[in-house]
Coordinates of C-alpha atoms and ligand atoms in Angstrom, one line a residue:
X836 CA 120.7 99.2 143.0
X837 CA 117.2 100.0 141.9
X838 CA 116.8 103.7 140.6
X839 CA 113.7 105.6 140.1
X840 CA 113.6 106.6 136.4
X841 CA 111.3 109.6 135.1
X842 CA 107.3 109.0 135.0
X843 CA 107.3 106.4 136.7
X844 CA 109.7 104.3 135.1
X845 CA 112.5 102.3 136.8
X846 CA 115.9 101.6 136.5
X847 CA 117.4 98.2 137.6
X848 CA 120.9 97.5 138.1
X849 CA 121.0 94.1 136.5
X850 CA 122.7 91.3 138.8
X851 CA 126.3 90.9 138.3
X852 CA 126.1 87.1 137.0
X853 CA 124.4 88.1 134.0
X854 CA 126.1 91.6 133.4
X855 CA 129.5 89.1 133.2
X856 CA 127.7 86.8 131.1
X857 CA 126.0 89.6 128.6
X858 CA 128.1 92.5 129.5
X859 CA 126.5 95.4 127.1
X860 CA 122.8 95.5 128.2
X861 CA 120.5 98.0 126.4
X862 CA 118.5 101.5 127.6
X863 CA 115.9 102.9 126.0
X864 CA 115.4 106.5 126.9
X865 CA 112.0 108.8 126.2
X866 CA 111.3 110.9 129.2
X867 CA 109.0 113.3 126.6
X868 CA 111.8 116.3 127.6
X869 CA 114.8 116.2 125.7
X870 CA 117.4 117.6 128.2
X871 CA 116.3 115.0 130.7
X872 CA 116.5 112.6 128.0
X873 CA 120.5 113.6 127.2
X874 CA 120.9 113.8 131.5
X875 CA 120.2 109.8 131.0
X876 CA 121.8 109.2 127.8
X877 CA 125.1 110.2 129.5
X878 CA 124.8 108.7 132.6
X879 CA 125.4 105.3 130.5
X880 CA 128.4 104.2 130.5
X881 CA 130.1 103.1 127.5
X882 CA 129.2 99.6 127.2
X883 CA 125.5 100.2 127.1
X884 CA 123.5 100.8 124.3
X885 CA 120.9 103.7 124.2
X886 CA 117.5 104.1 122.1
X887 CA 116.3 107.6 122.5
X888 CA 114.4 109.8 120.1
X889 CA 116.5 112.6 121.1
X890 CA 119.2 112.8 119.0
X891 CA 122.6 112.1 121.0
X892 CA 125.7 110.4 119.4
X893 CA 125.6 107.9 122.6
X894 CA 122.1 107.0 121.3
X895 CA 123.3 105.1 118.0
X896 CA 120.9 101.8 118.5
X897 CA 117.8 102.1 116.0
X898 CA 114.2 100.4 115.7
X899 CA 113.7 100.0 112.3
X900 CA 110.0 99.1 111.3
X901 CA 110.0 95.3 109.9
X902 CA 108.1 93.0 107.8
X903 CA 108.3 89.5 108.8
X904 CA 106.9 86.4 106.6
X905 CA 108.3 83.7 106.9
X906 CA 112.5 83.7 106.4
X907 CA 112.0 86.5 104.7
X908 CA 112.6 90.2 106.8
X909 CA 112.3 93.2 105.2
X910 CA 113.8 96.0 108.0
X911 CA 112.9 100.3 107.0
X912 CA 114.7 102.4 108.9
X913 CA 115.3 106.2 108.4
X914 CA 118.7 106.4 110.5
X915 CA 116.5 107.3 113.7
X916 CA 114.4 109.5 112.3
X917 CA 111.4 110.1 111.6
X918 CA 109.8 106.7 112.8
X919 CA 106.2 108.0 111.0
X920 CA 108.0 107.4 107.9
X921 CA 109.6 104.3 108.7
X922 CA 106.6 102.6 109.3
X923 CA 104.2 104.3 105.9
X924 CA 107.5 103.1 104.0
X925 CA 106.9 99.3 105.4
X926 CA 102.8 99.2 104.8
X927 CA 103.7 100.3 101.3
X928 CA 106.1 97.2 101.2
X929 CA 103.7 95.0 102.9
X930 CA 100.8 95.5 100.3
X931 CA 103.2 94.5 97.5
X932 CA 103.9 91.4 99.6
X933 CA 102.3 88.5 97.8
X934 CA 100.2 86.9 100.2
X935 CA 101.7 83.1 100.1
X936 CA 105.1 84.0 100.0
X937 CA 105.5 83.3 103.3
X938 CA 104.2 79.8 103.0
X939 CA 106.1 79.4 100.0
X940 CA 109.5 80.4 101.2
X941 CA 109.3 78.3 104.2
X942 CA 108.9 75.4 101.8
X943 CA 111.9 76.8 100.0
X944 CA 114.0 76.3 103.5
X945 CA 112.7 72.4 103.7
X946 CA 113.6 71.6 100.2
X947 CA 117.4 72.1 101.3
X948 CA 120.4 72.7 99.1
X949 CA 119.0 73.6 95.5
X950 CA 122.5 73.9 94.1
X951 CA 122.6 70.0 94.1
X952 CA 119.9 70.3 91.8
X953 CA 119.9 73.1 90.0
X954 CA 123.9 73.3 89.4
X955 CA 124.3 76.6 87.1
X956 CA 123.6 80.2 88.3
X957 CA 121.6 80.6 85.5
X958 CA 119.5 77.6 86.3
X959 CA 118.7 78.8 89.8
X960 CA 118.0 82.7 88.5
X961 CA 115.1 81.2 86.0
X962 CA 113.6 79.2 89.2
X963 CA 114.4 82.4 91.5
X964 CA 112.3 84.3 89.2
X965 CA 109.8 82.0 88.0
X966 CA 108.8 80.9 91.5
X967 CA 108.7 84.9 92.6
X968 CA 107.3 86.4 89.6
X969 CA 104.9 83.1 89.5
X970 CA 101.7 82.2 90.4
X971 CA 102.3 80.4 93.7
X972 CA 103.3 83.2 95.8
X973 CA 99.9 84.5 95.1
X974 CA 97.9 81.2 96.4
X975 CA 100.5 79.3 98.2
X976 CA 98.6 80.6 101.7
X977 CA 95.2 78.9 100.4
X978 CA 97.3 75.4 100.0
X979 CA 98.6 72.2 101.6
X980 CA 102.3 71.2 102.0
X981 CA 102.1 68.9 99.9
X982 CA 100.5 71.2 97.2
X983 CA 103.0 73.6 97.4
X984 CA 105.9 71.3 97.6
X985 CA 104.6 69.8 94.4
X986 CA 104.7 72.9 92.5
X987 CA 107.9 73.8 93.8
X988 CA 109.3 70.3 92.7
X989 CA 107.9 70.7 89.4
X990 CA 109.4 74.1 88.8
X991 CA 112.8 73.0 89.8
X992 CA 112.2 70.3 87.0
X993 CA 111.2 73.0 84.6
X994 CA 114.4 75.0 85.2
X995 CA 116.6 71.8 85.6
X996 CA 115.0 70.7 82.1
X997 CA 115.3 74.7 80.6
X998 CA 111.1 74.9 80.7
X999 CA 109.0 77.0 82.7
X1000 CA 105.4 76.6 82.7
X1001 CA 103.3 80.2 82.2
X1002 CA 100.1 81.3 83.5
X1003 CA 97.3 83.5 82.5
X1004 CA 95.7 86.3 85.0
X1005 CA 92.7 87.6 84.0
X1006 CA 92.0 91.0 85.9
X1007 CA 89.9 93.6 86.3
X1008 CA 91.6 97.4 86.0
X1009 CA 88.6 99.1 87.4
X1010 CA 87.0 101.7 86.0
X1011 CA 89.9 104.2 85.5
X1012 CA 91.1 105.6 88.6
X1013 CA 94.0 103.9 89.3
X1014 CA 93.8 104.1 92.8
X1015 CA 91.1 101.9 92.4
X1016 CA 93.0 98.9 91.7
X1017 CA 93.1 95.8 94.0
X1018 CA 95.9 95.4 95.8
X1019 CA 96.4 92.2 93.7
X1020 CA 96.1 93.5 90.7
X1021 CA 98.8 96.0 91.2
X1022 CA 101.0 92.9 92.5
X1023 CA 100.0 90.9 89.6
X1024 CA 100.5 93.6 86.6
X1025 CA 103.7 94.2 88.4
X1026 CA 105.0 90.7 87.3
X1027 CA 104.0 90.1 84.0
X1028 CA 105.9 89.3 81.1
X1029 CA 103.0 90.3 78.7
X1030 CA 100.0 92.5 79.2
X1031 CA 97.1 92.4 76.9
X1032 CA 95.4 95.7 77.4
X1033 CA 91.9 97.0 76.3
X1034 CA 91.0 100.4 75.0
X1035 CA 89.6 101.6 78.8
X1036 CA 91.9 100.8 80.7
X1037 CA 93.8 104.2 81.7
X1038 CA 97.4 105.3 80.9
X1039 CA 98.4 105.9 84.7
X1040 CA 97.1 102.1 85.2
X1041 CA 99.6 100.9 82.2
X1042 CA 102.4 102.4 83.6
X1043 CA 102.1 100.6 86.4
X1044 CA 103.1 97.2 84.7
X1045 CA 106.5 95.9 84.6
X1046 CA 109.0 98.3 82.6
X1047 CA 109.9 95.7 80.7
X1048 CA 106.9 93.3 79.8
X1049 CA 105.4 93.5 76.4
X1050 CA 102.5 95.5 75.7
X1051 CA 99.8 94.0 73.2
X1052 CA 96.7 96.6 72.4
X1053 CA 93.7 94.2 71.8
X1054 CA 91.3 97.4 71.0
X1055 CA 87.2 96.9 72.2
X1056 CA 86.0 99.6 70.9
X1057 CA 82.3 99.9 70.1
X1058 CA 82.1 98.2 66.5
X1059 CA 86.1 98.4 66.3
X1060 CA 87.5 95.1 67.9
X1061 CA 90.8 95.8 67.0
X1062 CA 91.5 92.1 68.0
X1063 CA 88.7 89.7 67.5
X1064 CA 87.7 87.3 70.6
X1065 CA 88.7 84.1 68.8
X1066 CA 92.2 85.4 68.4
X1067 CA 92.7 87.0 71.8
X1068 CA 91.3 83.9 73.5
X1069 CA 93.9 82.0 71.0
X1070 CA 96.8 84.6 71.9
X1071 CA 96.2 84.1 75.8
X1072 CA 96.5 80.2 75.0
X1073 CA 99.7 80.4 72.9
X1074 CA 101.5 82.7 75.3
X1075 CA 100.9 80.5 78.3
X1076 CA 102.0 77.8 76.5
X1077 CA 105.5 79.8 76.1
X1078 CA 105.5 79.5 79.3
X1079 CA 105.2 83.4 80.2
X1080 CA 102.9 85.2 82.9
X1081 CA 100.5 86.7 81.0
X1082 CA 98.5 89.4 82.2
X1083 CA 94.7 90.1 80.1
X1084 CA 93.7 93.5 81.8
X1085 CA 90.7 94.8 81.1
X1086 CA 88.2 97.6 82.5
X1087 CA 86.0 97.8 85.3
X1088 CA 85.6 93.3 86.5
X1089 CA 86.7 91.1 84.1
X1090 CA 83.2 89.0 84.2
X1091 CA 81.0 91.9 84.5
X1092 CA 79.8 92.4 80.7
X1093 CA 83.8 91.8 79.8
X1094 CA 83.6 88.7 77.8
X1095 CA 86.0 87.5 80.2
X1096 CA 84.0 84.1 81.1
X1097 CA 84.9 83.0 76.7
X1098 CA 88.4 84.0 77.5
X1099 CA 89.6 81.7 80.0
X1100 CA 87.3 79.1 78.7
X1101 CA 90.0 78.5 75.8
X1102 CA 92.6 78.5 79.0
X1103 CA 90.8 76.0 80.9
X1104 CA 90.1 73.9 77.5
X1105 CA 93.8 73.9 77.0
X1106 CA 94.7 72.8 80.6
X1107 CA 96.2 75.9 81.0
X1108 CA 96.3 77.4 84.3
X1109 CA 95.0 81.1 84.8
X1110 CA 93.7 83.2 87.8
X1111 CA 90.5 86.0 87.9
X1112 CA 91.3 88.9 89.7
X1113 CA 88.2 91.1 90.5
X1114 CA 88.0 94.5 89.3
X1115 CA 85.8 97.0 90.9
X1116 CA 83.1 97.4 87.8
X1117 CA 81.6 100.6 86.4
X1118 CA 78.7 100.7 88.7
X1119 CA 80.3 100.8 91.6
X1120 CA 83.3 103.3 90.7
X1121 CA 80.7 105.6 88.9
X1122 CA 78.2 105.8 91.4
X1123 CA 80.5 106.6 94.7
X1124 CA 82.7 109.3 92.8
X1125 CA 79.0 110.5 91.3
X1126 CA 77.3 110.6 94.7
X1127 CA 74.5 108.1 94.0
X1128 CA 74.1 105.2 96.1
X1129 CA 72.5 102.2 94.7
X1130 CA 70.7 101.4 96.8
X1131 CA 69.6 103.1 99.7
X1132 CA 66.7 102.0 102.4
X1133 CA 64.2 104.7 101.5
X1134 CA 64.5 104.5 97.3
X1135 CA 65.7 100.9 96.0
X1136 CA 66.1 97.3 97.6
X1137 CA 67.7 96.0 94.6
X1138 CA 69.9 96.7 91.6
X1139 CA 69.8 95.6 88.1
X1140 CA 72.6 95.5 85.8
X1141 CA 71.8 95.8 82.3
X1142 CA 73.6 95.6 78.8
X1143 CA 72.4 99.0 76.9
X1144 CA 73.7 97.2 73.5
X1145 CA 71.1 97.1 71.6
X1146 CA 71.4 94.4 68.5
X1147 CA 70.3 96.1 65.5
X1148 CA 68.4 99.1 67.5
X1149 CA 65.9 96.0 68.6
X1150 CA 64.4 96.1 72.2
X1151 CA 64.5 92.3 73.1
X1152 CA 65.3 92.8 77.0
X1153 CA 62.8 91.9 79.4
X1154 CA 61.1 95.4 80.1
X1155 CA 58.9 94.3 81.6
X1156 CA 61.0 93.3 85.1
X1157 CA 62.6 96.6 84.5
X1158 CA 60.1 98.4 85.4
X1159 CA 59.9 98.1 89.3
X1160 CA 59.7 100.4 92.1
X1161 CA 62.3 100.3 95.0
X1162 CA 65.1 99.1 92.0
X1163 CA 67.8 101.1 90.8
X1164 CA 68.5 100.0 87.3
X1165 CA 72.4 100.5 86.1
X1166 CA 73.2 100.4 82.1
X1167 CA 76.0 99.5 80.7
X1168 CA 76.8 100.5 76.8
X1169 CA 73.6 102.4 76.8
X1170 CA 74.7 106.0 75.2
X1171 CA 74.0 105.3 71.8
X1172 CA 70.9 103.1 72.6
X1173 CA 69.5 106.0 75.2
X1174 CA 66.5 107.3 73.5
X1175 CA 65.2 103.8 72.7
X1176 CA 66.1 102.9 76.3
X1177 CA 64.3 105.7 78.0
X1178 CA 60.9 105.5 75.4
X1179 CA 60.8 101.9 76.7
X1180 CA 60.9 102.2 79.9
X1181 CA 58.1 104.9 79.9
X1182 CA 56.2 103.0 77.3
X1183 CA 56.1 99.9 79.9
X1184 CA 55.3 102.1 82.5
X1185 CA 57.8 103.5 84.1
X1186 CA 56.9 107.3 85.3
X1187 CA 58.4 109.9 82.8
X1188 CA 59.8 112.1 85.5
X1189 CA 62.4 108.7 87.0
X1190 CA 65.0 110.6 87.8
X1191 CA 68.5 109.4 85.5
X1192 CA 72.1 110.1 85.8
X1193 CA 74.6 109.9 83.2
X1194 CA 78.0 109.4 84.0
X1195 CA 81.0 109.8 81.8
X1196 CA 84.3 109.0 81.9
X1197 CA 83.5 107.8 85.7
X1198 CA 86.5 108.2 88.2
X1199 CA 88.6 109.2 86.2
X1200 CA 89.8 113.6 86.4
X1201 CA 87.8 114.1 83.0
X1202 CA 84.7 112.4 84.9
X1203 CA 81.5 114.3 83.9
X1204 CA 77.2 113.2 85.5
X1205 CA 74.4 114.8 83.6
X1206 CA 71.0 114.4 85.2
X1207 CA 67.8 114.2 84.4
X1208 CA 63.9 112.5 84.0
X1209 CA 63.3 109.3 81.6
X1210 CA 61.9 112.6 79.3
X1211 CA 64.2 114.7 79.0
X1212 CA 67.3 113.2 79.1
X1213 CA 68.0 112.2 75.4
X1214 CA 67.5 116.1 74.7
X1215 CA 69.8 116.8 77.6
X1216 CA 72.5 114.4 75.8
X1217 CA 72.0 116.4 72.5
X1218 CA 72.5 119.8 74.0
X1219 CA 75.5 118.5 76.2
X1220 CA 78.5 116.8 75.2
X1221 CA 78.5 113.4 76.7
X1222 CA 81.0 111.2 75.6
X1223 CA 81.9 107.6 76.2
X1224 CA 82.6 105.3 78.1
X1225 CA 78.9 106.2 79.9
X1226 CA 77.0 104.4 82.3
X1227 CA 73.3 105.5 82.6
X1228 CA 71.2 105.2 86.0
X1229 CA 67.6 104.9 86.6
X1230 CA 66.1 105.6 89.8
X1231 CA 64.8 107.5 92.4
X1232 CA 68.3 107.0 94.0
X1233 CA 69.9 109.7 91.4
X1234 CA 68.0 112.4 93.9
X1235 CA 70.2 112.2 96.3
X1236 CA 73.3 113.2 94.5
X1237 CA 72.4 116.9 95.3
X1238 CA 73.0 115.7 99.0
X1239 CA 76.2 113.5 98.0
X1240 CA 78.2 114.8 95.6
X1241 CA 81.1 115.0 98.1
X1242 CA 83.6 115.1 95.0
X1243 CA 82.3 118.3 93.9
X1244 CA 82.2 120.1 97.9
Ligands
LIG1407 C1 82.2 96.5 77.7 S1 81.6 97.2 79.1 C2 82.8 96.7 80.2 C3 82.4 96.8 81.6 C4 83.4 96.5 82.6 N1 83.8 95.1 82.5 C5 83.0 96.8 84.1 O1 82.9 95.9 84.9 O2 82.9 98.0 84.3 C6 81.9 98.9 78.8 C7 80.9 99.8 79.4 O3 81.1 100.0 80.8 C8 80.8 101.3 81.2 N2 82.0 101.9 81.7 C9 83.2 101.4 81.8 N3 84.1 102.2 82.4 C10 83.4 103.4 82.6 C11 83.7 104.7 83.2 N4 84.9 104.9 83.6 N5 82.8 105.6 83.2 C12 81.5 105.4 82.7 N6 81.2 104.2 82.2 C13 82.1 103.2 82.1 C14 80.3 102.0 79.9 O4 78.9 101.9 79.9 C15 80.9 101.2 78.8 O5 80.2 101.3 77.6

């Protein structure tokens, strides 16, 4: 017999030819009042299952919060309570989720029985690993059956044959915050067998990388490459070739005045296969934590990124174009080279009083800006202590940070 159930609700007594067929049926019980809640919880008999929020010991059946891809389901429950947490836990999980494993995986569930092919344990842990740790989980989404399946085959060769093949990912660390990082970076550092690291990229950023992967310093510091190009680009090249998943991290985007174009030319030279993960560059980290758009509607219509490294103190950039109104001009390496900078700028006619901002250490808790004019700002850098890494910006845009400074409110 129908019942009527609390706000509106309704209880139906199921027909007896399918409560002899499926005889424990299921209630779910949330009035929003926990006594009326445990008045419906024990009205159940003992053969029916009960979902409430209130806690009851008849209410044992749970909802935990899932991740489905594919075969693979990832269930977070917090034994009933606390669903809030259940369901933060599983985004967490989900971001760490290679995108084409999914796609992968199902093609792991056509290829059928691999102990036929791979016949010792310790055959089917390198594939296990290599396929999950590998690059195809990453792209496997962006691919055709018949790609995938391919690589899969290949890789069960590899292990069947004792090889594996390795890969290089080239990515960008951002510019210190380690929040900042893409979500496929994180994934990515998490995997590697090797990481290659440059001078700015952050502490908190390295210990994000797998525990056990090796760590190589390669240095870039102004006039102190600890590693020259040539050999880092050679290094990248012969640890592929042992077939390892080689990580090069460096700051900010890898191919935003990081030299990161010459280093997977020697990869792609090599037939070597490699990835570029974007970073989010200097100009972007330093201006949102400093409060200064780049643009804005009123002030600048276009942006310039520009190398500050001046070869031999010589001033062969286009100064010209530089001096515009309506653009934002953003400098990169540019501490040292400052005063030249700013006396070239005015000379070409750019109005002594542009407003500039200096920002150190950008994003990062040591992160220091230093304003100014075009004028007075290499005597503002000699009374203050501004230290690298620096990014300088030029533009009527740097007025607003009074208005935007939200990190300082
Ligand atoms: C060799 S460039 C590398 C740029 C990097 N690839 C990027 O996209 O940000 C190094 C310069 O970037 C700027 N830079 C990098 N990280 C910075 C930070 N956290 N704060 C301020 N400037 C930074 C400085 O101008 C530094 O001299």
């Amino acid at each position: 017999m129908p019942e009527d159930a609390p706000d509106g609700g309704r209880l139906e007594a199921l027909p007896k030819s399918l409560t002899d067929a499926f005889p424990v049926s299921l209630l779910l019980v949330e009035t929003g009042d926990p006594e009326e809640d445990i008045k419906w919880i024990e009205r159940a008999g003992p053969r029916v299952m009960v979902w409430s929020p209130t806690r009851h010991p008849m209410a044992r059946v749970q909802f935990p919060a899932t991740i489905n891809r594919g075969p693979l389901r990832i269930s977070v429950d917090t034994a009933g309570r606390w669903p809030t947490v259940a369901n933060w836990f599983r985004q967490k999980l989900d971001t760490l989720l290679p995108q084409g494993i999914a796609s992968t995986l199902e093609a792991m569930v056509s290829q059928g029985d691999l102990k036929s092919k791979l016949t010792t344990p310790h055959q089917r842990r390198t594939f296990w690993y290599g396929l999950l740790d590998g690059p195809l989980v990453n792209r496997a989404h962006q691919m055709a059956d018949d790609e995938i399946h391919g690589e899969i085959q290949a890789r069960i060769d590899a292990a069947a044959a004792g090889r594996s093949e390795g890969e290089v990912y080239l990515v960008g660390a951002g510019p210190g915050d380690p929040d900042l990082l893409t979500v496929k970076a994180l994934r990515v550092i998490a995997q590697a067998d090797v990481v290659l690291y440059d001078r700015l990229v952050s502490k908190e950023i390295l210990a994000r990388v797998r525990a056990d992967a090796e760590m190589i310093h390669v240095g870039k510091q102004r006039s102190n490459h600890t590693v020259p190009q040539d050999q880092i680009n050679q290094r990248l090249v012969e640890l592929a070739k042992e077939g390892r998943t080689v990580v090069r991290l460096k700051g900010g985007d890898p191919f935003i005045f990081g030299r990161g174009g010459e280093e997977i030319e020697s990869l792609a030279e090599a037939g070597l296969k490699f990835q570029v993960v974007p970073g989010i560059t200097a100009a972007s980290g330093c201006s949102a934590y400093a409060g200064i758009p780049l643009t804005h509607r009123d002030y600048a219509q276009s942006v310039r990124f520009v190398t500050g490294h001046l070869k031999n103190n010589t001033c062969d950039l286009p100064w010209n174009d530089f001096v515009q109104s309506n653009q934002t001009l953003v400098f990169y390496m540019g501490l040292v080279g400052l005063p030249v900078i700013a006396s070239e700028l005015i000379k070409h006619g750019m109005p002594a009083d542009m407003p500039v901002a200096l920002v150190s250490k950008g994003t990062t808790p040591e992160q220091t800006v230093v304003t100014g004019s075009l004028e007075s700002i290499a005597g503002v850098v000699e009374r203050s202590e501004v230290r690298a890494p620096t990014l300088i910006i030029v533009g009527e845009v740097v007025k607003l940070r009074g208005k935007l400074d939200w990190l300082n409110r």
